[in-house]
mmCIF file of C-alpha atoms in Angstrom:
data_model
loop_
_atom_site.group_PDB
_atom_site.id
_atom_site.type_symbol
_atom_site.label_atom_id
_atom_site.label_comp_id
_atom_site.label_asym_id
_atom_site.label_seq_id
_atom_site.Cartn_x
_atom_site.Cartn_y
_atom_site.Cartn_z
ATOM 1 C CA ILE A 1059 -24.244 -39.376 -25.761
ATOM 2 C CA ASP A 1060 -26.242 -35.972 -25.879
ATOM 3 C CA ASP A 1061 -26.028 -33.317 -23.065
ATOM 4 C CA ALA A 1062 -28.833 -34.305 -21.370
ATOM 5 C CA GLN A 1063 -27.815 -37.676 -20.921
ATOM 6 C CA GLN A 1064 -24.645 -37.003 -20.392
ATOM 7 C CA ALA A 1065 -26.395 -34.741 -16.992
ATOM 8 C CA GLN A 1066 -28.629 -37.506 -16.078
ATOM 9 C CA ALA A 1067 -25.452 -39.965 -15.832
ATOM 10 C CA GLY A 1068 -23.494 -37.844 -13.986
ATOM 11 C CA LYS A 1069 -20.397 -38.949 -16.090
ATOM 12 C CA SER A 1070 -17.955 -36.545 -17.897
ATOM 13 C CA ASN A 1071 -17.061 -37.884 -21.417
ATOM 14 C CA MET A 1072 -13.427 -38.401 -21.341
ATOM 15 C CA VAL A 1073 -11.021 -38.222 -24.882
ATOM 16 C CA GLU A 1074 -8.304 -40.727 -25.000
ATOM 17 C CA CYS A 1075 -4.934 -39.577 -26.281
ATOM 18 C CA GLY A 1076 -1.161 -40.185 -26.145
ATOM 19 C CA PRO A 1077 0.090 -44.026 -25.504
ATOM 20 C CA GLU A 1078 -1.964 -46.653 -25.004
ATOM 21 C CA LYS A 1079 0.299 -47.876 -22.271
ATOM 22 C CA LEU A 1080 1.435 -45.060 -20.254
ATOM 23 C CA TYR A 1081 3.368 -46.158 -16.853
ATOM 24 C CA ILE A 1082 4.029 -43.546 -14.406
ATOM 25 C CA THR A 1083 4.310 -43.093 -10.960
ATOM 26 C CA PRO A 1084 1.879 -39.984 -9.340
ATOM 27 C CA GLY A 1085 3.827 -37.072 -7.905
ATOM 28 C CA LYS A 1086 7.011 -38.151 -9.756
ATOM 29 C CA PRO A 1087 7.993 -36.033 -12.579
ATOM 30 C CA SER A 1088 8.812 -38.461 -16.007
ATOM 31 C CA PRO A 1089 9.390 -37.332 -19.671
ATOM 32 C CA GLU A 1090 6.795 -39.809 -20.282
ATOM 33 C CA GLY A 1091 4.504 -37.966 -18.297
ATOM 34 C CA GLY A 1092 5.222 -34.949 -19.760
ATOM 35 C CA GLN A 1093 5.156 -36.607 -23.525
ATOM 36 C CA ALA A 1094 1.611 -37.637 -22.506
ATOM 37 C CA ALA A 1095 0.690 -34.130 -21.017
ATOM 38 C CA ALA A 1096 1.363 -32.438 -24.251
ATOM 39 C CA ALA A 1097 -0.162 -35.268 -26.478
ATOM 40 C CA ALA A 1098 -3.305 -34.209 -24.183
ATOM 41 C CA LEU A 1099 -2.608 -30.232 -25.053
ATOM 42 C CA ARG A 1100 -2.799 -31.274 -28.723
ATOM 43 C CA ARG A 1101 -5.721 -33.096 -28.722
ATOM 44 C CA ALA A 1102 -7.509 -30.378 -27.050
ATOM 45 C CA ILE A 1103 -6.166 -27.953 -29.059
ATOM 46 C CA ASP A 1104 -7.304 -30.213 -32.310
ATOM 47 C CA ASP A 1105 -10.596 -30.494 -30.949
ATOM 48 C CA LEU A 1106 -10.836 -26.544 -29.787
ATOM 49 C CA ARG A 1107 -10.226 -25.718 -33.416
ATOM 50 C CA VAL A 1108 -13.136 -27.794 -35.305
ATOM 51 C CA GLY A 1109 -15.755 -26.834 -32.150
ATOM 52 C CA SER A 1110 -15.756 -30.197 -30.607
ATOM 53 C CA ILE A 1111 -15.173 -28.445 -27.374
ATOM 54 C CA ASP A 1112 -16.208 -24.734 -26.745
ATOM 55 C CA ALA A 1113 -13.218 -23.946 -24.209
ATOM 56 C CA LEU A 1114 -9.938 -24.994 -22.843
ATOM 57 C CA VAL A 1115 -9.150 -25.086 -19.260
ATOM 58 C CA THR A 1116 -5.513 -26.042 -18.415
ATOM 59 C CA ALA A 1117 -4.326 -28.208 -15.423
ATOM 60 C CA PRO A 1118 -0.650 -27.059 -14.431
ATOM 61 C CA ILE A 1119 2.099 -28.960 -16.262
ATOM 62 C CA ASP A 1120 5.679 -30.090 -15.808
ATOM 63 C CA LYS A 1121 7.911 -27.513 -17.552
ATOM 64 C CA ALA A 1122 10.611 -29.387 -17.436
ATOM 65 C CA MET A 1123 9.444 -32.883 -18.360
ATOM 66 C CA ILE A 1124 7.478 -31.389 -21.524
ATOM 67 C CA GLN A 1125 10.108 -30.411 -23.151
ATOM 68 C CA SER A 1126 11.285 -32.586 -26.495
ATOM 69 C CA ASP A 1127 11.924 -31.295 -30.376
ATOM 70 C CA GLU A 1128 7.943 -31.196 -30.593
ATOM 71 C CA PHE A 1129 7.152 -28.967 -27.432
ATOM 72 C CA SER A 1130 9.474 -26.711 -27.052
ATOM 73 C CA TYR A 1131 7.308 -23.774 -24.917
ATOM 74 C CA THR A 1132 7.939 -21.940 -21.799
ATOM 75 C CA GLY A 1133 4.460 -22.643 -20.887
ATOM 76 C CA HIS A 1134 0.664 -23.061 -22.158
ATOM 77 C CA THR A 1135 0.507 -19.335 -22.847
ATOM 78 C CA GLU A 1136 3.658 -19.577 -25.434
ATOM 79 C CA PHE A 1137 2.001 -22.642 -26.898
ATOM 80 C CA LEU A 1138 -0.974 -21.094 -27.440
ATOM 81 C CA ALA A 1139 0.518 -18.138 -29.508
ATOM 82 C CA LYS A 1140 1.672 -20.419 -31.680
ATOM 83 C CA GLU A 1141 -1.745 -22.834 -32.258
ATOM 84 C CA LEU A 1142 -4.304 -20.331 -32.108
ATOM 85 C CA ASP A 1143 -4.841 -16.898 -34.337
ATOM 86 C CA GLY A 1144 -3.983 -13.711 -31.660
ATOM 87 C CA THR A 1145 -1.361 -12.283 -29.803
ATOM 88 C CA PRO A 1146 -2.353 -14.169 -26.244
ATOM 89 C CA LEU A 1147 -2.395 -11.373 -23.082
ATOM 90 C CA MET A 1148 -1.808 -13.115 -19.919
ATOM 91 C CA ILE A 1149 -4.482 -12.333 -17.197
ATOM 92 C CA MET A 1150 -4.735 -13.092 -14.069
ATOM 93 C CA THR A 1151 -8.775 -12.080 -12.703
ATOM 94 C CA SER A 1152 -10.396 -12.137 -9.438
ATOM 95 C CA GLU A 1153 -13.521 -10.160 -7.847
ATOM 96 C CA LEU A 1154 -10.575 -7.940 -6.395
ATOM 97 C CA MET A 1155 -8.330 -7.130 -9.226
ATOM 98 C CA ARG A 1156 -7.083 -7.876 -12.935
ATOM 99 C CA VAL A 1157 -4.052 -7.875 -13.513
ATOM 100 C CA GLY A 1158 -2.029 -8.549 -17.161
ATOM 101 C CA LEU A 1159 1.439 -8.655 -18.093
ATOM 102 C CA ALA A 1160 3.520 -6.864 -20.444
ATOM 103 C CA THR A 1161 6.213 -9.677 -20.614
ATOM 104 C CA ILE A 1162 5.034 -13.476 -19.805
ATOM 105 C CA HIS A 1163 7.805 -15.872 -18.870
ATOM 106 C CA LEU A 1164 11.282 -14.376 -19.439
ATOM 107 C CA PRO A 1165 14.232 -14.825 -17.253
ATOM 108 C CA VAL A 1166 14.425 -11.504 -14.834
ATOM 109 C CA ALA A 1167 18.146 -10.496 -16.744
ATOM 110 C CA ASP A 1168 15.855 -10.499 -20.232
ATOM 111 C CA ILE A 1169 12.789 -8.298 -19.044
ATOM 112 C CA ALA A 1170 14.434 -4.666 -19.931
ATOM 113 C CA GLU A 1171 15.303 -5.411 -23.256
ATOM 114 C CA ASN A 1172 12.248 -6.957 -24.202
ATOM 115 C CA ILE A 1173 10.018 -4.136 -23.096
ATOM 116 C CA SER A 1174 9.368 -1.275 -25.746
ATOM 117 C CA THR A 1175 6.648 1.540 -25.962
ATOM 118 C CA GLU A 1176 4.977 -0.639 -28.862
ATOM 119 C CA LEU A 1177 4.868 -3.669 -26.675
ATOM 120 C CA ILE A 1178 3.038 -1.735 -23.918
ATOM 121 C CA ARG A 1179 0.980 0.269 -25.605
ATOM 122 C CA GLU A 1180 -0.083 -2.977 -27.827
ATOM 123 C CA ARG A 1181 -0.417 -4.626 -24.069
ATOM 124 C CA ILE A 1182 -2.667 -1.643 -23.210
ATOM 125 C CA GLU A 1183 -4.866 -1.778 -25.960
ATOM 126 C CA GLN A 1184 -5.463 -5.653 -25.359
ATOM 127 C CA LEU A 1185 -6.427 -5.005 -21.715
ATOM 128 C CA ASN A 1186 -8.578 -2.267 -22.814
ATOM 129 C CA ASP A 1187 -10.048 -4.449 -25.315
ATOM 130 C CA SER A 1188 -10.488 -7.735 -22.669
ATOM 131 C CA MET A 1189 -12.252 -5.476 -20.567
ATOM 132 C CA ARG A 1190 -14.544 -3.912 -22.747
ATOM 133 C CA GLN A 1191 -15.105 -7.557 -24.715
ATOM 134 C CA ASP A 1192 -15.039 -10.077 -21.971
ATOM 135 C CA PHE A 1193 -15.501 -8.360 -19.009
ATOM 136 C CA GLY A 1194 -18.235 -5.854 -19.963
ATOM 137 C CA VAL A 1195 -16.775 -2.780 -18.414
ATOM 138 C CA VAL A 1196 -17.565 0.261 -20.783
ATOM 139 C CA ARG A 1197 -14.745 2.860 -19.737
ATOM 140 C CA PRO A 1198 -11.758 0.808 -18.042
ATOM 141 C CA LYS A 1199 -9.295 2.199 -16.160
ATOM 142 C CA ILE A 1200 -6.035 0.430 -16.396
ATOM 143 C CA ALA A 1201 -3.044 1.315 -14.517
ATOM 144 C CA VAL A 1202 0.511 0.728 -15.323
ATOM 145 C CA LEU A 1203 3.470 -0.352 -13.458
ATOM 146 C CA ALA A 1204 6.734 1.042 -13.481
ATOM 147 C CA LEU A 1205 9.666 -1.132 -14.128
ATOM 148 C CA ASN A 1206 12.469 0.153 -11.580
ATOM 149 C CA PRO A 1207 12.115 0.585 -8.113
ATOM 150 C CA HIS A 1208 10.502 4.115 -7.143
ATOM 151 C CA ALA A 1209 9.398 4.365 -11.047
ATOM 152 C CA GLY A 1210 13.004 5.067 -11.623
ATOM 153 C CA ASP A 1211 13.515 8.248 -9.448
ATOM 154 C CA GLY A 1212 13.098 10.529 -12.373
ATOM 155 C CA GLY A 1213 16.294 8.543 -13.937
ATOM 156 C CA LEU A 1214 18.318 7.955 -11.169
ATOM 157 C CA LEU A 1215 17.024 4.304 -11.091
ATOM 158 C CA GLY A 1216 16.559 3.903 -14.550
ATOM 159 C CA LYS A 1217 15.276 5.426 -17.797
ATOM 160 C CA GLU A 1218 13.141 3.045 -18.742
ATOM 161 C CA GLU A 1219 9.894 4.921 -17.088
ATOM 162 C CA GLU A 1220 10.614 8.238 -19.247
ATOM 163 C CA GLU A 1221 12.072 6.792 -22.537
ATOM 164 C CA ILE A 1222 9.376 3.626 -22.699
ATOM 165 C CA ILE A 1223 6.793 3.220 -20.385
ATOM 166 C CA LYS A 1224 5.346 6.960 -19.913
ATOM 167 C CA PRO A 1225 4.932 7.525 -23.708
ATOM 168 C CA ALA A 1226 2.765 4.367 -24.101
ATOM 169 C CA ILE A 1227 0.698 5.262 -21.642
ATOM 170 C CA VAL A 1228 0.362 8.951 -22.954
ATOM 171 C CA GLY A 1229 -0.184 7.730 -26.418
ATOM 172 C CA ALA A 1230 -3.012 5.594 -25.229
ATOM 173 C CA TYR A 1231 -4.859 8.295 -23.497
ATOM 174 C CA GLU A 1232 -4.893 10.500 -26.201
ATOM 175 C CA ASP A 1233 -6.254 7.925 -28.711
ATOM 176 C CA GLY A 1234 -9.099 7.298 -25.896
ATOM 177 C CA ILE A 1235 -7.944 4.829 -23.502
ATOM 178 C CA LEU A 1236 -7.735 5.591 -19.757
ATOM 179 C CA ALA A 1237 -4.467 4.793 -18.493
ATOM 180 C CA PHE A 1238 -2.332 5.930 -15.955
ATOM 181 C CA GLY A 1239 0.880 5.647 -14.615
ATOM 182 C CA PRO A 1240 3.760 4.322 -14.510
ATOM 183 C CA PHE A 1241 2.893 3.716 -10.901
ATOM 184 C CA ALA A 1242 6.096 2.056 -8.652
ATOM 185 C CA ALA A 1243 4.411 -1.230 -7.808
ATOM 186 C CA ASP A 1244 4.929 -1.747 -4.062
ATOM 187 C CA GLY A 1245 3.532 1.405 -3.301
ATOM 188 C CA PHE A 1246 0.358 0.814 -5.559
ATOM 189 C CA PHE A 1247 -0.170 -2.380 -4.037
ATOM 190 C CA ALA A 1248 0.646 -1.355 -0.654
ATOM 191 C CA SER A 1249 -1.790 1.688 -0.560
ATOM 192 C CA ALA A 1250 -4.383 -0.238 -2.049
ATOM 193 C CA GLN A 1251 -4.887 2.027 -4.947
ATOM 194 C CA PHE A 1252 -5.303 -1.135 -7.187
ATOM 195 C CA LYS A 1253 -8.796 -0.408 -5.949
ATOM 196 C CA HIS A 1254 -9.679 2.230 -8.288
ATOM 197 C CA TYR A 1255 -8.423 0.625 -11.054
ATOM 198 C CA ASP A 1256 -10.089 -2.076 -13.391
ATOM 199 C CA ALA A 1257 -7.124 -3.562 -14.429
ATOM 200 C CA ILE A 1258 -3.956 -3.351 -13.933
ATOM 201 C CA LEU A 1259 -0.575 -3.521 -16.040
ATOM 202 C CA ALA A 1260 2.228 -5.509 -14.395
ATOM 203 C CA MET A 1261 5.425 -5.249 -16.663
ATOM 204 C CA TYR A 1262 7.147 -8.980 -15.600
ATOM 205 C CA HIS A 1263 5.446 -12.102 -14.288
ATOM 206 C CA ASP A 1264 6.368 -11.693 -10.326
ATOM 207 C CA GLN A 1265 5.516 -8.077 -10.263
ATOM 208 C CA GLY A 1266 2.014 -8.761 -11.188
ATOM 209 C CA LEU A 1267 1.291 -12.625 -9.849
ATOM 210 C CA ALA A 1268 2.972 -12.088 -6.276
ATOM 211 C CA PRO A 1269 0.699 -9.083 -4.848
ATOM 212 C CA PHE A 1270 -2.576 -11.143 -6.524
ATOM 213 C CA LYS A 1271 -1.778 -14.204 -5.414
ATOM 214 C CA LEU A 1272 -1.100 -12.578 -1.827
ATOM 215 C CA LEU A 1273 -4.380 -10.547 -1.921
ATOM 216 C CA THR A 1274 -6.771 -12.778 -3.993
ATOM 217 C CA PRO A 1275 -7.069 -16.616 -2.193
ATOM 218 C CA LYS A 1276 -9.448 -17.577 -5.307
ATOM 219 C CA GLY A 1277 -8.224 -16.071 -9.226
ATOM 220 C CA VAL A 1278 -8.534 -17.529 -12.474
ATOM 221 C CA ASN A 1279 -5.775 -17.390 -15.556
ATOM 222 C CA PHE A 1280 -7.615 -15.985 -18.261
ATOM 223 C CA THR A 1281 -5.764 -16.026 -21.882
ATOM 224 C CA ALA A 1282 -7.437 -13.016 -23.791
ATOM 225 C CA SER A 1283 -7.006 -11.806 -27.154
ATOM 226 C CA LEU A 1284 -7.209 -14.949 -28.465
ATOM 227 C CA ASP A 1285 -10.084 -16.663 -30.763
ATOM 228 C CA LYS A 1286 -10.853 -19.360 -28.245
ATOM 229 C CA VAL A 1287 -11.851 -19.213 -24.723
ATOM 230 C CA ARG A 1288 -8.800 -20.676 -22.376
ATOM 231 C CA THR A 1289 -8.280 -20.417 -18.695
ATOM 232 C CA SER A 1290 -6.148 -22.433 -15.840
ATOM 233 C CA PRO A 1291 -6.256 -22.143 -11.998
ATOM 234 C CA ASP A 1292 -4.201 -19.176 -10.928
ATOM 235 C CA HIS A 1293 -1.932 -21.401 -8.828
ATOM 236 C CA GLY A 1294 0.294 -22.668 -11.771
#
Protein backbone atom coordinates (compact mmCIF):
# COMPACT_ATOMS: atom_id res chain seq x y z
CA ILE A 1 0.00 0.00 0.00
CA ASP A 2 1.15 3.56 -0.55
CA ASP A 3 2.07 5.97 2.27
CA ALA A 4 -1.34 7.67 2.31
CA GLN A 5 -3.21 4.38 2.54
CA GLN A 6 -0.84 3.15 5.23
CA ALA A 7 -1.33 6.28 7.33
CA GLN A 8 -5.11 6.07 6.95
CA ALA A 9 -5.13 2.41 7.91
CA GLY A 10 -2.96 3.08 10.97
CA LYS A 11 -0.76 0.11 10.16
CA SER A 12 2.93 -0.47 9.55
CA ASN A 13 4.46 -2.52 6.78
CA MET A 14 6.15 -5.64 8.16
CA VAL A 15 8.75 -7.63 6.24
CA GLU A 16 9.11 -11.32 6.98
CA CYS A 17 12.66 -12.64 7.18
CA GLY A 18 14.44 -15.57 8.75
CA PRO A 19 12.97 -19.05 9.28
CA GLU A 20 9.27 -19.59 8.62
CA LYS A 21 8.88 -21.47 11.89
CA LEU A 22 10.59 -19.86 14.83
CA TYR A 23 10.06 -21.12 18.34
CA ILE A 24 11.31 -18.77 21.05
CA THR A 25 10.34 -17.91 24.60
CA PRO A 26 10.10 -14.14 25.11
CA GLY A 27 12.73 -13.00 27.60
CA LYS A 28 14.78 -16.19 27.31
CA PRO A 29 17.98 -15.97 25.22
CA SER A 30 18.42 -18.61 22.54
CA PRO A 31 20.61 -19.21 19.47
CA GLU A 32 17.43 -19.33 17.37
CA GLY A 33 16.47 -15.85 18.52
CA GLY A 34 19.98 -14.63 17.75
CA GLN A 35 19.84 -16.07 14.23
CA ALA A 36 16.47 -14.42 13.64
CA ALA A 37 17.86 -11.07 14.79
CA ALA A 38 20.83 -11.43 12.42
CA ALA A 39 18.51 -12.30 9.53
CA ALA A 40 16.34 -9.24 10.21
CA LEU A 41 19.39 -7.00 10.37
CA ARG A 42 20.79 -8.32 7.09
CA ARG A 43 17.42 -7.88 5.37
CA ALA A 44 17.21 -4.30 6.65
CA ILE A 45 20.69 -3.56 5.32
CA ASP A 46 19.74 -5.00 1.92
CA ASP A 47 16.62 -2.82 1.79
CA LEU A 48 18.63 0.21 2.90
CA ARG A 49 21.15 -0.30 0.10
CA VAL A 50 18.55 -0.45 -2.65
CA GLY A 51 16.48 2.42 -1.26
CA SER A 52 13.42 0.46 -0.15
CA ILE A 53 13.81 2.14 3.23
CA ASP A 54 15.33 5.55 4.02
CA ALA A 55 16.90 4.96 7.44
CA LEU A 56 17.63 2.22 9.94
CA VAL A 57 16.61 2.16 13.60
CA THR A 58 18.03 -0.88 15.37
CA ALA A 59 16.66 -2.45 18.53
CA PRO A 60 18.94 -4.02 21.16
CA ILE A 61 20.41 -7.43 20.34
CA ASP A 62 21.75 -10.23 22.51
CA LYS A 63 25.38 -10.07 21.45
CA ALA A 64 26.16 -13.52 22.83
CA MET A 65 23.27 -15.32 21.10
CA ILE A 66 23.71 -13.61 17.73
CA GLN A 67 27.29 -14.85 17.28
CA SER A 68 27.84 -17.40 14.49
CA ASP A 69 30.19 -18.15 11.61
CA GLU A 70 28.19 -15.64 9.53
CA PHE A 71 27.91 -12.97 12.25
CA SER A 72 31.01 -12.42 14.38
CA TYR A 73 30.72 -8.77 15.37
CA THR A 74 30.76 -7.13 18.80
CA GLY A 75 27.81 -4.90 17.96
CA HIS A 76 25.68 -3.21 15.32
CA THR A 77 28.26 -0.50 14.69
CA GLU A 78 30.99 -2.97 13.77
CA PHE A 79 28.59 -4.81 11.47
CA LEU A 80 27.60 -1.57 9.76
CA ALA A 81 31.27 -0.71 9.27
CA LYS A 82 31.61 -3.88 7.20
CA GLU A 83 28.34 -3.57 5.29
CA LEU A 84 28.04 0.16 4.53
CA ASP A 85 30.39 2.71 3.04
CA GLY A 86 32.31 4.81 5.54
CA THR A 87 34.10 4.49 8.88
CA PRO A 88 31.37 4.73 11.52
CA LEU A 89 31.62 7.09 14.48
CA MET A 90 29.38 6.29 17.44
CA ILE A 91 27.74 9.43 18.84
CA MET A 92 25.41 9.51 21.83
CA THR A 93 23.23 12.58 21.42
CA SER A 94 20.59 14.39 23.45
CA GLU A 95 19.43 17.94 24.05
CA LEU A 96 22.10 18.23 26.75
CA MET A 97 25.25 16.85 25.11
CA ARG A 98 26.77 14.89 22.24
CA VAL A 99 29.47 12.34 22.97
CA GLY A 100 31.54 10.58 20.30
CA LEU A 101 33.81 7.60 20.98
CA ALA A 102 37.40 7.15 19.83
CA THR A 103 37.18 3.40 20.48
CA ILE A 104 33.90 1.54 20.70
CA HIS A 105 33.48 -2.04 21.89
CA LEU A 106 36.89 -3.04 23.21
CA PRO A 107 37.98 -4.76 26.42
CA VAL A 108 39.41 -2.18 28.80
CA ALA A 109 42.77 -3.95 28.73
CA ASP A 110 43.03 -3.28 24.97
CA ILE A 111 42.07 0.39 24.90
CA ALA A 112 45.50 2.05 25.32
CA GLU A 113 47.17 0.01 22.58
CA ASN A 114 44.36 0.83 20.15
CA ILE A 115 44.64 4.60 20.57
CA SER A 116 46.91 6.52 18.20
CA THR A 117 47.38 10.13 17.18
CA GLU A 118 46.06 9.22 13.72
CA LEU A 119 42.91 7.62 15.13
CA ILE A 120 42.10 10.51 17.44
CA ARG A 121 42.74 13.03 14.68
CA GLU A 122 40.37 11.09 12.40
CA ARG A 123 37.70 10.97 15.12
CA ILE A 124 38.00 14.71 15.76
CA GLU A 125 37.52 15.37 12.05
CA GLN A 126 34.56 12.97 11.88
CA LEU A 127 32.94 14.60 14.90
CA ASN A 128 33.50 18.06 13.45
CA ASP A 129 32.01 17.04 10.09
CA SER A 130 29.00 15.41 11.74
CA MET A 131 28.28 18.44 13.90
CA ARG A 132 28.25 20.61 10.78
CA GLN A 133 26.44 18.29 8.37
CA ASP A 134 24.08 16.36 10.65
CA PHE A 135 23.44 18.83 13.47
CA GLY A 136 23.80 22.19 11.72
CA VAL A 137 26.54 23.56 13.99
CA VAL A 138 28.55 25.98 11.84
CA ARG A 139 31.72 26.20 13.98
CA PRO A 140 31.53 23.35 16.50
CA LYS A 141 33.64 23.42 19.64
CA ILE A 142 34.93 19.94 20.46
CA ALA A 143 36.27 18.83 23.84
CA VAL A 144 38.65 15.86 23.83
CA LEU A 145 38.92 13.78 26.99
CA ALA A 146 42.11 12.35 28.42
CA LEU A 147 42.71 8.61 28.72
CA ASN A 148 44.30 8.55 32.18
CA PRO A 149 43.20 9.98 35.56
CA HIS A 150 44.08 13.65 36.01
CA ALA A 151 44.94 13.79 32.28
CA GLY A 152 48.11 11.86 33.05
CA ASP A 153 49.41 14.31 35.70
CA GLY A 154 52.26 15.45 33.50
CA GLY A 155 53.31 11.91 32.68
CA LEU A 156 53.14 10.49 36.22
CA LEU A 157 49.96 8.55 35.44
CA GLY A 158 50.58 7.79 31.80
CA LYS A 159 52.14 9.37 28.74
CA GLU A 160 49.26 8.97 26.27
CA GLU A 161 48.04 12.52 26.81
CA GLU A 162 51.36 14.15 25.92
CA GLU A 163 52.53 11.71 23.26
CA ILE A 164 49.28 10.72 21.51
CA ILE A 165 46.21 12.77 22.37
CA LYS A 166 47.58 16.32 22.56
CA PRO A 167 49.38 16.14 19.16
CA ALA A 168 46.08 15.12 17.55
CA ILE A 169 44.28 18.05 19.14
CA VAL A 170 47.00 20.53 18.17
CA GLY A 171 47.06 19.27 14.58
CA ALA A 172 43.28 19.54 14.27
CA TYR A 173 43.28 23.05 15.75
CA GLU A 174 46.00 24.19 13.36
CA ASP A 175 43.79 22.99 10.51
CA GLY A 176 40.88 25.12 11.67
CA ILE A 177 38.94 22.70 13.89
CA LEU A 178 38.01 24.11 17.31
CA ALA A 179 39.32 21.15 19.32
CA PHE A 180 40.40 21.55 22.95
CA GLY A 181 41.87 19.35 25.67
CA PRO A 182 42.73 16.79 26.78
CA PHE A 183 40.44 17.17 29.78
CA ALA A 184 40.37 14.89 32.81
CA ALA A 185 37.03 13.15 32.39
CA ASP A 186 35.80 13.22 35.99
CA GLY A 187 36.27 16.94 36.52
CA PHE A 188 35.02 17.74 33.03
CA PHE A 189 31.58 16.27 33.70
CA ALA A 190 31.39 17.07 37.43
CA SER A 191 32.05 20.78 36.83
CA ALA A 192 29.57 20.93 33.94
CA GLN A 193 32.30 21.99 31.49
CA PHE A 194 30.49 19.90 28.89
CA LYS A 195 27.87 22.65 28.61
CA HIS A 196 30.43 24.89 26.87
CA TYR A 197 31.08 22.49 23.99
CA ASP A 198 29.05 21.27 21.04
CA ALA A 199 30.54 17.78 21.17
CA ILE A 200 32.83 15.65 23.30
CA LEU A 201 35.25 12.96 22.15
CA ALA A 202 35.70 10.23 24.77
CA MET A 203 38.53 7.73 24.54
CA TYR A 204 36.46 4.65 25.33
CA HIS A 205 32.94 3.35 25.77
CA ASP A 206 32.19 3.75 29.47
CA GLN A 207 34.16 6.99 29.82
CA GLY A 208 31.62 8.66 27.54
CA LEU A 209 28.48 6.63 28.05
CA ALA A 210 28.39 6.48 31.86
CA PRO A 211 28.11 10.27 32.35
CA PHE A 212 25.90 10.62 29.27
CA LYS A 213 23.36 8.12 30.55
CA LEU A 214 23.50 9.50 34.07
CA LEU A 215 22.92 13.11 33.01
CA THR A 216 20.53 12.62 30.08
CA PRO A 217 17.32 10.65 30.71
CA LYS A 218 16.49 10.60 26.99
CA GLY A 219 19.11 10.10 24.31
CA VAL A 220 19.79 8.52 20.95
CA ASN A 221 22.71 6.53 19.61
CA PHE A 222 23.55 7.96 16.18
CA THR A 223 26.05 6.35 13.83
CA ALA A 224 27.83 9.13 11.96
CA SER A 225 30.12 9.04 8.90
CA LEU A 226 28.10 6.46 6.97
CA ASP A 227 26.34 6.98 3.66
CA LYS A 228 23.07 5.90 5.35
CA VAL A 229 21.26 7.00 8.51
CA ARG A 230 21.23 4.64 11.47
CA THR A 231 20.06 5.31 15.02
CA SER A 232 19.20 3.19 18.04
CA PRO A 233 18.02 3.63 21.64
CA ASP A 234 20.78 4.93 23.88
CA HIS A 235 20.30 2.25 26.55
CA GLY A 236 21.63 -0.65 24.47
